[in-house]
Structure formats: C-alpha cells, structure tokens
Tab-separated table of C-alpha atoms in Angstrom:
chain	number	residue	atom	x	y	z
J	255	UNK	CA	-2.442	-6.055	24.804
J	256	UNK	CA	0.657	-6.161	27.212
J	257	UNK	CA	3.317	-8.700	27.354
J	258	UNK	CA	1.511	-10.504	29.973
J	259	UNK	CA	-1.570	-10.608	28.502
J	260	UNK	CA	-0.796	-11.940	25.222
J	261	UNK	CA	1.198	-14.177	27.159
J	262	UNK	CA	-2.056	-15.647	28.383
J	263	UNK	CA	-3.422	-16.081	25.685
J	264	UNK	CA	-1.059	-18.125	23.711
J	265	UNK	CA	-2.531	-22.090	24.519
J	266	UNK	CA	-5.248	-20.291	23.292
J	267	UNK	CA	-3.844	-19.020	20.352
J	268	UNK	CA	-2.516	-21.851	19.270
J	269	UNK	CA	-5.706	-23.793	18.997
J	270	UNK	CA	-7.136	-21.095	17.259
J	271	UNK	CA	-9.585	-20.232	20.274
J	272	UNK	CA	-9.077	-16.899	19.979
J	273	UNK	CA	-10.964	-13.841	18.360
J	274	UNK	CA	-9.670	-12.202	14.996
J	275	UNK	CA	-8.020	-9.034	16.943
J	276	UNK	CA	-6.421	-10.895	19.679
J	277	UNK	CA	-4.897	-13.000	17.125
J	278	UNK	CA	-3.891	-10.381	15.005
J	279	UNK	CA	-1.946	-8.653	18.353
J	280	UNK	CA	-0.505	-11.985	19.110
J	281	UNK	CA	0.952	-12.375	15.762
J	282	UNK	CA	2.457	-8.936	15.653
J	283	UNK	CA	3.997	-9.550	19.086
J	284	UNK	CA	5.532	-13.134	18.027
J	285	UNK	CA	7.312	-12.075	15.449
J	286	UNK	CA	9.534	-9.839	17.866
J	287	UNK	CA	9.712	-12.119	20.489
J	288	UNK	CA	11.098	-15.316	20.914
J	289	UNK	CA	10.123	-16.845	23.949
J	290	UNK	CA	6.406	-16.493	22.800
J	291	UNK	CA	7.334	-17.863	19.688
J	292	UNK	CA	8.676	-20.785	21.777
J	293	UNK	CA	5.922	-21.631	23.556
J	294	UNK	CA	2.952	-21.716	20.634
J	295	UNK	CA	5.379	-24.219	18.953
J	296	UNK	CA	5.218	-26.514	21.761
J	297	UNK	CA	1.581	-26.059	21.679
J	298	UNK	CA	1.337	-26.496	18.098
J	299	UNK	CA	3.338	-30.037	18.761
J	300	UNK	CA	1.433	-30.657	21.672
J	301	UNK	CA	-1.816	-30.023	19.549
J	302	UNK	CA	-0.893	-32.125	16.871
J	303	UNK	CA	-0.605	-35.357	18.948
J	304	UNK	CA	-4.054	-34.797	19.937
J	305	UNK	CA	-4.964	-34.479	16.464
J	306	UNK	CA	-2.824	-37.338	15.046
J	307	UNK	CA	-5.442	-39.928	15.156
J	308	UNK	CA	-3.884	-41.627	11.699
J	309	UNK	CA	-6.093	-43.713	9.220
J	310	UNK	CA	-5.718	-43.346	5.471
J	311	UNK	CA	-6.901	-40.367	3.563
J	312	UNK	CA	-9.664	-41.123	1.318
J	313	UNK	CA	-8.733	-43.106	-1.512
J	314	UNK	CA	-8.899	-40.924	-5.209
J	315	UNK	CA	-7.947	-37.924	-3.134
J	316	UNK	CA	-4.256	-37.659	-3.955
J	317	UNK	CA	-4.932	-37.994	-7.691
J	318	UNK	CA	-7.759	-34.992	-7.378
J	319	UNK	CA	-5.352	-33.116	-5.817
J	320	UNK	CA	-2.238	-34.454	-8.388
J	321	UNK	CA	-4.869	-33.148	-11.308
J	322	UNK	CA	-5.146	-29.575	-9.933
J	323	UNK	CA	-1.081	-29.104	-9.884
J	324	UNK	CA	-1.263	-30.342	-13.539
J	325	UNK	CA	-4.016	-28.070	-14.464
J	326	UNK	CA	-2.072	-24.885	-12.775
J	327	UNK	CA	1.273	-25.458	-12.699
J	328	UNK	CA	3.445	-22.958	-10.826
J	329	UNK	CA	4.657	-20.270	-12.905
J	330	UNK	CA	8.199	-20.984	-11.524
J	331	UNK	CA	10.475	-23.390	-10.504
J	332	UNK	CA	11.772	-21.672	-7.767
J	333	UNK	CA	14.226	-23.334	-4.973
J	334	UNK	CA	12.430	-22.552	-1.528
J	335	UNK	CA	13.372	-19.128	-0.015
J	336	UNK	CA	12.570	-19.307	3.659
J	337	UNK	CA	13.412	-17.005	6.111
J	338	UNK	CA	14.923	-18.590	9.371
J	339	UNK	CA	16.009	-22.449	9.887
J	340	UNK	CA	19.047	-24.313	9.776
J	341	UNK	CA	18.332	-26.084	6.674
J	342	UNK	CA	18.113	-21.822	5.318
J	343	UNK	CA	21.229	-21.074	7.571
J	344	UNK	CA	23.368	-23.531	5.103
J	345	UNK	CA	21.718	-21.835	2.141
J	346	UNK	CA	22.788	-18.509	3.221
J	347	UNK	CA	26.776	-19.447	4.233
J	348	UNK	CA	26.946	-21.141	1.039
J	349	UNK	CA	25.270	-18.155	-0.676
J	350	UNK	CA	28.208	-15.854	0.916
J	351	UNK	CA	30.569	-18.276	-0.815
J	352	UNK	CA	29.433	-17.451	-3.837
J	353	UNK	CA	28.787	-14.210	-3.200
J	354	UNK	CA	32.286	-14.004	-2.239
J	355	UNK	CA	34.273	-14.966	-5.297
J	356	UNK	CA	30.941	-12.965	-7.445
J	357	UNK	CA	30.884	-10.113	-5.363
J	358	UNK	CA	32.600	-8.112	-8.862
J	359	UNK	CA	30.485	-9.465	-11.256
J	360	UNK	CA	27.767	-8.466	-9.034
J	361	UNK	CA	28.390	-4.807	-8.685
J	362	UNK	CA	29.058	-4.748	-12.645
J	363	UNK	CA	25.963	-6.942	-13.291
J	364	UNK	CA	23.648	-5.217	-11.299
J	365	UNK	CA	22.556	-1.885	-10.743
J	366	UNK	CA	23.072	-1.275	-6.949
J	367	UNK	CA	21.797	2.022	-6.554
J	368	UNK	CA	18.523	2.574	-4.832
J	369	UNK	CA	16.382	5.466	-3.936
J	370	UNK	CA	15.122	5.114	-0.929
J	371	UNK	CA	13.061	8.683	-0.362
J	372	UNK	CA	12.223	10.231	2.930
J	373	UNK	CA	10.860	13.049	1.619
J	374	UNK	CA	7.092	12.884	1.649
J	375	UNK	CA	6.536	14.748	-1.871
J	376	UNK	CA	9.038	12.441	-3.562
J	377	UNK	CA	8.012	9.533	-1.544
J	378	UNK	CA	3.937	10.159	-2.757
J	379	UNK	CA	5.646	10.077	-6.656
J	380	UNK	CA	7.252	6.854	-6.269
J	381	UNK	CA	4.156	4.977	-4.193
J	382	UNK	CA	2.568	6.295	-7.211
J	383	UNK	CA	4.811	4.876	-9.686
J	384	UNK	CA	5.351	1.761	-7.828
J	385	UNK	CA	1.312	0.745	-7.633
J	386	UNK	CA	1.112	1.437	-11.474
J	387	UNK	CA	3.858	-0.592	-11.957
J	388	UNK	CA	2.322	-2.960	-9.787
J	389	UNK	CA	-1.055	-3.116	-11.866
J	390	UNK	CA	0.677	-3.717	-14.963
J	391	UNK	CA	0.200	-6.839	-17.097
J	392	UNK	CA	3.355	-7.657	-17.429
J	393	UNK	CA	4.766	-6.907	-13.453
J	394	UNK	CA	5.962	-9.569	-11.473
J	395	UNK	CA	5.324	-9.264	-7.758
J	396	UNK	CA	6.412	-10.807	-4.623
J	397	UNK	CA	5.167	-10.710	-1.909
J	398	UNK	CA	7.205	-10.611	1.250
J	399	UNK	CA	6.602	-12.110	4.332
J	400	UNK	CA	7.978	-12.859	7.560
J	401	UNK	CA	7.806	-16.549	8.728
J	402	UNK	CA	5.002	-16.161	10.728
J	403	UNK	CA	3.094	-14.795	7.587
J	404	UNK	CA	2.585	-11.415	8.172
J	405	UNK	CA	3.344	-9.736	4.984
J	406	UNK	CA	6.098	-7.063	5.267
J	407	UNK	CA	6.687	-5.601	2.131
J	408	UNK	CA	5.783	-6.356	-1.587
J	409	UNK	CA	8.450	-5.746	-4.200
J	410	UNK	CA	7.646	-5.845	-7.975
J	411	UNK	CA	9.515	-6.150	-10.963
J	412	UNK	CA	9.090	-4.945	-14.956
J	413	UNK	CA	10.287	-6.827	-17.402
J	414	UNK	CA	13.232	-4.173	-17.942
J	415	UNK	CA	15.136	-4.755	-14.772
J	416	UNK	CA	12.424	-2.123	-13.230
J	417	UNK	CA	11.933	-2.656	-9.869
J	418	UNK	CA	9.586	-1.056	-6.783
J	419	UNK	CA	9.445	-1.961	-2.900
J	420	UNK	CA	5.968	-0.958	-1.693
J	421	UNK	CA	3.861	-1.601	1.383
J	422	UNK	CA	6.929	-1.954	3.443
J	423	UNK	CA	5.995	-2.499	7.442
J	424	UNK	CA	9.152	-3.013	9.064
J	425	UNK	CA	9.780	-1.967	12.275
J	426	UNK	CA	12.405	0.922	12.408
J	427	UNK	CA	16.288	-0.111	12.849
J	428	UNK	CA	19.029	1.536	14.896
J	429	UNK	CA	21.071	4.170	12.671
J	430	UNK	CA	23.803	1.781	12.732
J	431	UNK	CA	22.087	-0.578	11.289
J	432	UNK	CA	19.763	-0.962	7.377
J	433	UNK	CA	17.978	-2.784	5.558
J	434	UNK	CA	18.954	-4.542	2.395
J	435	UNK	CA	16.994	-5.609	-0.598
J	436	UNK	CA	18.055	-8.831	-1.783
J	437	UNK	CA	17.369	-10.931	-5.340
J	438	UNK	CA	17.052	-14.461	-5.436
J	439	UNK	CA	18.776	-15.726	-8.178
J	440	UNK	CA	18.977	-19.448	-8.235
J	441	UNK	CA	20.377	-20.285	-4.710
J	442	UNK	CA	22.258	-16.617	-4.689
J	443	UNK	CA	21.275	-13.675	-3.093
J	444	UNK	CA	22.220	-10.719	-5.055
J	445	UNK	CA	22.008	-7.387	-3.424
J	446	UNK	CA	19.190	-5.155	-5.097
J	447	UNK	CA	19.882	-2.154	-2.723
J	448	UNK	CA	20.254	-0.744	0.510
J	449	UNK	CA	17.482	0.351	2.174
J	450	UNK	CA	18.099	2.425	4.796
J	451	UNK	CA	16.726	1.835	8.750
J	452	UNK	CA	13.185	2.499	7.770
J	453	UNK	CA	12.242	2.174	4.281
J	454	UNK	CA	8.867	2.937	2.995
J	455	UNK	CA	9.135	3.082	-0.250
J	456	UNK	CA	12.263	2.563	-2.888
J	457	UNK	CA	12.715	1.586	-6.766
J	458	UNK	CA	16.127	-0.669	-7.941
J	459	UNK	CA	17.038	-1.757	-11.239
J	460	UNK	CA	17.974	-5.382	-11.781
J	461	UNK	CA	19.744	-6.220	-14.971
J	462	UNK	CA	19.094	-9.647	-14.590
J	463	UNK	CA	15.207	-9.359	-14.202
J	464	UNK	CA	13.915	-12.598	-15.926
J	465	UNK	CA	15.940	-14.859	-13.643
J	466	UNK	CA	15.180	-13.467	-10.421
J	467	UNK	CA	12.803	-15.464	-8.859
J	468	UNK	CA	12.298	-14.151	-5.971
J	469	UNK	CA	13.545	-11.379	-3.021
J	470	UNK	CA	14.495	-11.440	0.581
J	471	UNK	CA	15.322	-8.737	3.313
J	472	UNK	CA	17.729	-8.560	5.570
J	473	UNK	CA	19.267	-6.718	8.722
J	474	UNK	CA	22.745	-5.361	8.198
J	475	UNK	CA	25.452	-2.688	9.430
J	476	UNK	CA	24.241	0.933	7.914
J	477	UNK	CA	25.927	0.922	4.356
J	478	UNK	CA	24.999	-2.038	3.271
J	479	UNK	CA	27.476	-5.766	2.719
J	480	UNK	CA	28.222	-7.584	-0.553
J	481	UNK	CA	26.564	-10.295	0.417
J	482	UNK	CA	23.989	-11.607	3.460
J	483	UNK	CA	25.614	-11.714	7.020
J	484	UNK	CA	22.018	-12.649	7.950
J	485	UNK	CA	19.336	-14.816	7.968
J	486	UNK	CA	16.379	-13.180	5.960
J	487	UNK	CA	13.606	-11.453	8.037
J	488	UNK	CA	10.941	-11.536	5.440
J	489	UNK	CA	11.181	-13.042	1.758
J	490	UNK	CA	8.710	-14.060	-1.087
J	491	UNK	CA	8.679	-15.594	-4.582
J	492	UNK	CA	7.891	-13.576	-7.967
J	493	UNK	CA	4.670	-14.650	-9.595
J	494	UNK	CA	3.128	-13.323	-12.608
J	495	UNK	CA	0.231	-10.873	-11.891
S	92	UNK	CA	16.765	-36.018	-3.850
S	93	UNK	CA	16.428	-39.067	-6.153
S	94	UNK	CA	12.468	-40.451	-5.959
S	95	UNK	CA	13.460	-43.522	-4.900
S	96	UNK	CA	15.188	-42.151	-1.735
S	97	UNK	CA	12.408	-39.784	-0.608
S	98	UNK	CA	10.943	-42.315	1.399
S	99	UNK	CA	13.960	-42.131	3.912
S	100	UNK	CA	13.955	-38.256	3.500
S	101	UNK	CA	13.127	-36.064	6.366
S	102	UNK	CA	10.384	-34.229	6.481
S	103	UNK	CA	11.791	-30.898	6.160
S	104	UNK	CA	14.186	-32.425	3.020
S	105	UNK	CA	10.496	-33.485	1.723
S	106	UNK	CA	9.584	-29.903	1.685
S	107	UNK	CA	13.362	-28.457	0.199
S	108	UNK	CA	12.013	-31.031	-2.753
S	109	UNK	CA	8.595	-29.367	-2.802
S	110	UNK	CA	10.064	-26.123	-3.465
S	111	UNK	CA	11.715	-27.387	-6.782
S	112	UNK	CA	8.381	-28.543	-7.904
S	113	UNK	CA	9.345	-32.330	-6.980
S	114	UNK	CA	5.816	-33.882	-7.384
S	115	UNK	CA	6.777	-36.942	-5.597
S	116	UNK	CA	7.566	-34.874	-3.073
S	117	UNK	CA	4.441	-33.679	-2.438
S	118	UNK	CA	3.311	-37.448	-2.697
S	119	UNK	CA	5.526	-38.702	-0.416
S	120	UNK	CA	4.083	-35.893	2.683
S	121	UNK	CA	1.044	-36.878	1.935
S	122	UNK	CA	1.280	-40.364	2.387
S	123	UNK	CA	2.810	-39.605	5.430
S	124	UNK	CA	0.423	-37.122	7.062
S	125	UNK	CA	-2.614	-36.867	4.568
S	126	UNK	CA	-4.421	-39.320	7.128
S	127	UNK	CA	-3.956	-37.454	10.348
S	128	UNK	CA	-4.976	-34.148	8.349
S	129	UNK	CA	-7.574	-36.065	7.285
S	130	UNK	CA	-9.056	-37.626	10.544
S	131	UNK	CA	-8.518	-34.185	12.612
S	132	UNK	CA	-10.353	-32.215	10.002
S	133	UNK	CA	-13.103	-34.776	9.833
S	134	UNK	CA	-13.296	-34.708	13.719
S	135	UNK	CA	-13.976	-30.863	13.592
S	136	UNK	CA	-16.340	-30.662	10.715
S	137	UNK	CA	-18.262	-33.654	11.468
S	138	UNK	CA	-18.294	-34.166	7.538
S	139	UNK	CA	-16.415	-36.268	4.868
S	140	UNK	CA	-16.238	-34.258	2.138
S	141	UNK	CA	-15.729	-30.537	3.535
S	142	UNK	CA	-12.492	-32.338	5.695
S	143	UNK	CA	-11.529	-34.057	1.782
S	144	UNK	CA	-11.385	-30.406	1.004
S	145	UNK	CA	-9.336	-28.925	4.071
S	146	UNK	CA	-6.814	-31.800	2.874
S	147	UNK	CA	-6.871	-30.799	-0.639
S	148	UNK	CA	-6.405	-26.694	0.389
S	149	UNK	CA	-3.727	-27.527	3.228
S	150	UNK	CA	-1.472	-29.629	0.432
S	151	UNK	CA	-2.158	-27.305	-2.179
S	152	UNK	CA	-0.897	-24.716	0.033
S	153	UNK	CA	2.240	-26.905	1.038
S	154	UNK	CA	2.934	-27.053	-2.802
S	155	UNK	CA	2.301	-23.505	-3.931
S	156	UNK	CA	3.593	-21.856	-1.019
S	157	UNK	CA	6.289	-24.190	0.988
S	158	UNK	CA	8.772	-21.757	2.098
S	159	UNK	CA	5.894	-20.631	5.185
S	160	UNK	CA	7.025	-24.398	6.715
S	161	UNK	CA	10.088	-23.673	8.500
S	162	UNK	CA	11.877	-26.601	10.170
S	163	UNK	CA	13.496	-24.670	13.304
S	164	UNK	CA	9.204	-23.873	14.227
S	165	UNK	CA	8.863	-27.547	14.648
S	166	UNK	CA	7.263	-30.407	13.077
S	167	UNK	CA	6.151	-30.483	9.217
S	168	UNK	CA	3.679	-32.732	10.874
S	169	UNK	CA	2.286	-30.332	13.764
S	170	UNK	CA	2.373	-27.335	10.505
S	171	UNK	CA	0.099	-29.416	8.362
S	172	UNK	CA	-1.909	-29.742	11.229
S	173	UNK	CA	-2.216	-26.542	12.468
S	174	UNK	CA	-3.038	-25.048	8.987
S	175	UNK	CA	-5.512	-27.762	8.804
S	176	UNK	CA	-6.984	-26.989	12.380
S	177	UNK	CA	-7.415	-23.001	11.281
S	178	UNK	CA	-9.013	-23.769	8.200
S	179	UNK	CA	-11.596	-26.008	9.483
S	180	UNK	CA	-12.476	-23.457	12.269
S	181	UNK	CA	-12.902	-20.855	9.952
S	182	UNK	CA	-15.609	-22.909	7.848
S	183	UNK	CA	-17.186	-23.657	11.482
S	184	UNK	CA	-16.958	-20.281	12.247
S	185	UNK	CA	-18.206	-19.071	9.234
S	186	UNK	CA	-21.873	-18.162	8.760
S	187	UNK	CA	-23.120	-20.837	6.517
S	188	UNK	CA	-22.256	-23.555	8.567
S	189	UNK	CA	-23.745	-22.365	11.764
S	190	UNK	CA	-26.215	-24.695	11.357
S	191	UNK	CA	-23.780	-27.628	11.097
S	192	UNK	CA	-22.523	-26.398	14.159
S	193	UNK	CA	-25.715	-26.092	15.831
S	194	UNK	CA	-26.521	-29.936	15.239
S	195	UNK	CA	-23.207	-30.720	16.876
S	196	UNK	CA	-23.515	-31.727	20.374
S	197	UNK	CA	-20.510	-30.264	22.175
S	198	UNK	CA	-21.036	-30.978	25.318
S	199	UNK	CA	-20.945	-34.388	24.481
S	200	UNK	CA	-17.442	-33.804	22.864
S	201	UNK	CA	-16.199	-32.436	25.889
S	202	UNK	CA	-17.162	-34.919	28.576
S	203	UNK	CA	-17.287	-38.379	26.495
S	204	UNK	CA	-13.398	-38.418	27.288
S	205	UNK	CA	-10.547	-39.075	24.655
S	206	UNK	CA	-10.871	-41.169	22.092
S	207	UNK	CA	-7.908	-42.003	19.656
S	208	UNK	CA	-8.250	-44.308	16.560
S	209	UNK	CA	-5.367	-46.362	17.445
S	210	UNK	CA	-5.322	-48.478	14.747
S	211	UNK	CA	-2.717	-46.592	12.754
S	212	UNK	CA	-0.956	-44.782	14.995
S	213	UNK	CA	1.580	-46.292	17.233
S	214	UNK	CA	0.076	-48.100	19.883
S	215	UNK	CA	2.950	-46.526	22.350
S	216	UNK	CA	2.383	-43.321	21.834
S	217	UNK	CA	-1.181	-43.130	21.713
S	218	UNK	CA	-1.087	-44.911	25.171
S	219	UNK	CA	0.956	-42.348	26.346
S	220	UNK	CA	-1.359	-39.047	24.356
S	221	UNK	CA	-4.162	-40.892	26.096
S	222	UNK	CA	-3.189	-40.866	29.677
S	223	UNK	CA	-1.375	-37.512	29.341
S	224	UNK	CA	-4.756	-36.075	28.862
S	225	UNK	CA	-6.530	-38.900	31.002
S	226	UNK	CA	-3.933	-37.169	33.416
S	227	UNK	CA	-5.397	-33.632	33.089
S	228	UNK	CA	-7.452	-31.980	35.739
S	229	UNK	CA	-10.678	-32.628	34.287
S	230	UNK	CA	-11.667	-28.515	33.770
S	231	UNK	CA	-8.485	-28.239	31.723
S	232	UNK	CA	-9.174	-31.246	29.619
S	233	UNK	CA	-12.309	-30.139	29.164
S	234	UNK	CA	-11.321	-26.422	28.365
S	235	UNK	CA	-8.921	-28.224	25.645
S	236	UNK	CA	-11.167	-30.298	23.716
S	237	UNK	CA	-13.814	-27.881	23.402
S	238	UNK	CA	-11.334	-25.467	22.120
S	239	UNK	CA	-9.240	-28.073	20.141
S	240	UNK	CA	-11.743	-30.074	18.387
S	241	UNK	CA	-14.981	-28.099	19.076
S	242	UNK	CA	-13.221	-25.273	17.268
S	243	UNK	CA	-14.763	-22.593	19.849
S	244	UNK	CA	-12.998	-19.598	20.623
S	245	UNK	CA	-12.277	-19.689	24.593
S	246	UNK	CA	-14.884	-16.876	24.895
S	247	UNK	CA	-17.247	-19.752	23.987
S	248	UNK	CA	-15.559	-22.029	26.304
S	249	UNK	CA	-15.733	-19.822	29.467
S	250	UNK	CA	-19.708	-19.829	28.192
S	251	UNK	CA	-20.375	-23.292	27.388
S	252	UNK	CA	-18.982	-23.901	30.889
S	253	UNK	CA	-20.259	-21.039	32.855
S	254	UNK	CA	-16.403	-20.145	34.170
S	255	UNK	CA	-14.758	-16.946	33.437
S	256	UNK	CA	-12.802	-15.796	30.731
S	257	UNK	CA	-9.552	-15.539	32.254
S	258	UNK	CA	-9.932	-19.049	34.322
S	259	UNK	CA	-10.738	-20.495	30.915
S	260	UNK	CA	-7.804	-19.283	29.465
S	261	UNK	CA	-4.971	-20.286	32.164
S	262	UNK	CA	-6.883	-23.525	32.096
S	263	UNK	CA	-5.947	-23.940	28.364
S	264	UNK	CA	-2.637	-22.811	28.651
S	265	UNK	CA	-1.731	-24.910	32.080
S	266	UNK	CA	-3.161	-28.203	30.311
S	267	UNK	CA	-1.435	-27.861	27.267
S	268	UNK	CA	2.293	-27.552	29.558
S	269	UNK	CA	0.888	-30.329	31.837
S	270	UNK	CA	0.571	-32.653	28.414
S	271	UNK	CA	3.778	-31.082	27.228
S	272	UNK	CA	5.502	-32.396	30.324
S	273	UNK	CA	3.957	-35.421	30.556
S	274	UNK	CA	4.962	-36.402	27.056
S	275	UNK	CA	8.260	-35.544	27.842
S	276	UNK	CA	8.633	-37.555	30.587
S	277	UNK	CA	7.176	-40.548	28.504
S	278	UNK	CA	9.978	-39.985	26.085
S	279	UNK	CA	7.367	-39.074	23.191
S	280	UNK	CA	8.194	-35.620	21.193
S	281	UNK	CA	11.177	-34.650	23.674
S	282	UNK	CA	12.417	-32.096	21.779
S	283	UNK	CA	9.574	-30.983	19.707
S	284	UNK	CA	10.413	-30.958	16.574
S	285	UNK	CA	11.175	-33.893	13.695
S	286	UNK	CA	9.036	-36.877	14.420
C-alpha cells in the first residue's frame, strides 16, 4: 500500500474497520511515520468520546478480576519500561545520571562484549543456540516490542548471565549509526552490547542475570555510548518460560 | 504514590503505579473507566456477560502488560477503549458468533441516530459529542456508527450501504476530523490527550 493509500485508510483503521492485511500494512507504516501516527490518535480520542457513554461496571466484577491477579501473580515486580513518552523521557535522563557516575562499575560488572555475526554459517549456529536456549526450562525471555506492539526482537536470558537476541526485525540503520542492547536493571539501563546497524542475531553475557528484569533497544552513534542518549525503540519485560 | 493519593493521580501516574504491581492502582483505573469500557463493549456485543469479559481481558491486560499504554499516544482513557473496541470486534468477527451478529439489526443502529446514556457522563460534554455527530453529514455519520459500534469492516459498510469502497472510506475519515474539529471548537478534548 502507498503512503496515500494507507493514508486513507486510517479513520478506518482506527475503528478497527479494516481487514487483517490492511491493518497489518498500516501498522508497519505507523511505526515509521509520525504524522500517521498523529492522526489515528486523534481518532482513537475522537472514538472514545463516542464510546464514553459512562454507567457503572457491573457490580462483583472488580473483585473477579482482583481474584485472578491473586491467583497468578506476576512473576516480577518490574518498574514499567516503555518506549517513548515524557513520563519515559525523565526515566531515561535520570537513568544517564546514574549511568554517569556507574558507567565504571558497569564496564567491570558486566560483560560488554557481543557477537553480533554477519556471517550466514556462524549466524545459522547461534539462531541455533539461541532457540535452544530459548526452549529451556529455566530461560527467561522478553519479548521486545515497539509501542505500537509489533514485536521487534526477543532476547532471552540463562540463569548464568547467558544471553541471546533472536527474531530481531529492525529496519537497517545508517553505518554511522547502531543498535544497542540494553538491561533493565531497576530504573537503570545497563548496556548489554552493541549491536551493530542491522542485527539479526547476537549472544551477551550479563553478570547480573537474576536482577535484570527486563531489556530495551536503542538508536545510537556506530560504537556504541555508556549509557542511553535515546529514547528506547522497542523494549519488553523478562518472564519465566 | 501513597493509596490514599491515587485518587488525585493522573492517569498515566495510575499506570507508572500499575507497573510496580500497585493493586490499588489497578482499582483506582477501573473505577474510573471500567464503566465506559463496560457500556461500549456491551453496545457492540449486544450481551452482558461476553462485554463483563472484554472488561475483565482489557484490565488484565493493563495489569500484566502496562508499559503498551504510552501517555505521549493520548488518553489512558481512549487506550482502554480502543483495546476494548478491537477485542469485541474480533469476538463479532469471529465465527461462532455470526449468529449473534446475524440477529443484530444494523441498519437500525445506523439510522436510529445517537444515543448517549447521559446520566453519568457530563451533561456538557455529551451535549457537545451529541451535536458534533448530530452535525455530521448524515452518510458520514452513518459510515461511522456502522463501523464504530456495528464493528463492520468498511468493506461491509460500502455493502450495507450500496456506496463504494473508497467513498466509504473518505467518508469515515472526513467525519471523524469534522467531530475532531467540532470538539475542539466546543473546548472538549482540545489537545487530545489527558482528560
């Protein structure tokens, strides 16, 4: 679909009147462009005073729904990771504050290095290591996705500090630019790697792994920063598989 | 965020809460929007108890996965909404409740005009939601509410009311700017985001 069209099809869209595939190419093309974006959210608001017709839930709802977070309780208590937004833009300045003044400890705590293959042979190794990793009992994966949903990229984590970046979809970055791997730790972002301008696949150690609780990608200057200069394209919490 | 201040919290502080597993966090955005999720999902599905459980699902989703609300893409009420609005079209949609569908009578919904429980919701604003689409060319309004709360695609639309495709579409997109600006103008939503 060209600009145009999809263009024409956003009030659509964003009352869900549209088919599965044209929704699938509009969501592709709103997460690169932000005029489009613009407009569904003013549809979205638009839409939801036409739908805000009020009255009370139904009583005994809430506590059905309070018994089913008792009965599964998240496996982590995890401070929201959100790509985008200005309550996230605070997050991330006050995460390069601390990243700042732990920028040493960082590079001793953690192991920085990644491999990041191009090489198809070598690449077809480590998607192989990375899904077995994946299927194991005792992985944690995240799963990471841009704010629109789409997911991007799933990384996973073994228990050992372990750690693979598979199913990565990002759209390919200017040479002077990369990619970087980041690990949530508490409200810090803690750089798990460099990931070159268009990573496929790529394996990172984390000596920290138990208290990473999540991870988040972002767009930097090719070689990599200490800590975020940006807001995260696409990030995702660690659950227990 | 102490509990006894989340009633004055914003909306998108309600959700930073959510994200530390703050229970009466997730209370407190319920109590605010559970209704309107509510009402809209009952609207669509014509049915109590499958709209109780597009509630449940939507704030179940807030809880376990709150970081896909972000603030700066407007309203944690328009969000809820929306997630609510594509999950009831997908059970319409899907197969087994064709028949529910079938029993609806849409044309009905899309000429018997706008009708907004006002009880609830401020009497201002609904005055204004109410002529902005009383102020609609009556094709687009149409076109809208079939779409909106029939939950058809605007394929069906453009069949339902014998007009093309691509007229069906414009239609949809024109009314929904027309109501945009028109809301504007009444002071309601200016800048589209926290209400």
């Amino acid at each position: 679909l060209s600009h145009r069209e999809i263009q024409q099809l956003l009030g659509a869209y964003a009352l869900d009147a549209v088919d599965d595939d044209e929704r699938d190419a509009i969501e592709l093309h709103l997460a690169t462009c932000p005029r489009c974006r613009a407009e569904v959210m003013e549809d979205r608001e638009v839409a939801a005073f036409l739908g805000h017709t009020g009255g009370p839930a139904p009583s005994g709802l809430w506590d059905r729904i309070a018994a089913s977070l008792e009965e599964a309780p998240p496996p982590l208590a995890l401070a929201p990771v959100t790509p985008m937004g200005a309550a996230r833009r605070a997050r991330w300045s006050r995460w390069a504050l601390v990243a700042t003044s732990a920028a040493a400890v960082v590079a001793l705590a953690l192991g920085l290095a990644v491999a990041v293959s191009s090489r198809s042979s070598h690449r077809d190794t480590l998607q192989e290591q990375a899904i077995e990793a994946r299927d194991r009992s005792d992985a944690r994966v995240a799963d990471l996705r841009s704010a629109e949903g789409r997911l991007a990229a799933q990384a996973v984590l073994l228990p050992d500090g372990r750690g693979y970046l598979l199913q990565t979809d990002l759209p390919r970055l200017d040479r002077a630019r990369t990619y970087q791997l980041w690990a949530l730790v508490g409200n810090e972002a803690i750089s798990a790697g460099v990931l070159g301008p268009d990573p496929k696949v790529a394996t990172f150690t984390l000596h920290v792994p138990p208290s990473a609780l999540g991870f988040a990608i972002t767009d930097e200057v090719a070689g990599g920063v200490a800590q975020p200069q940006h807001k995260p394209l696409v990030s995702g919490r660690l659950r227990s598989t | 965020v102490e509990t006894d201040t989340l009633r004055e919290a914003s909306d998108a502080l309600l959700v930073v809460a959510i994200g530390r597993w703050r229970q009466d966090a997730l209370a407190e955005a319920y109590r605010r929007h559970a209704g309107s999720v509510f009402s809209l999902a009952r609207r669509l599905l014509g049915d109590g108890a499958l709209a109780e459980e597009v509630v449940q699902e939507v704030f179940l989703r807030l809880w376990n996965t709150p970081d896909r609300f972000d603030p700066d893409r407007g309203s944690l009420r328009s969000y809820l909404l929306a997630q609510a609005h594509g999950r009831a079209v997908d059970l319409l949609r899907s197969e087994t409740s064709r028949r529910l569908r079938e029993e609806r009578q849409v044309r009905e919904t899309a000429e018997g005009g706008y009708d907004i429980e006002r009880e609830v919701m401020d009497l201002n604003v609904a005055e204004h939601v109410q002529e902005a689409m009383a102020g609609l060319p009556l094709d687009e309004r149409r076109a809208i509410t079939l779409a909106y709360f029939g939950g058809h695609t605007y394929r069906e639309v453009a069949t339902l009311l014998d007009q093309p495709e691509g007229t069906v579409k414009s239609r949809i997109r024109t009314g929904l700017r027309r109501m945009r600006d028109s809301l504007t103008e009444a002071g309601i939503g200016g800048p589209w985001s926290e209400s």
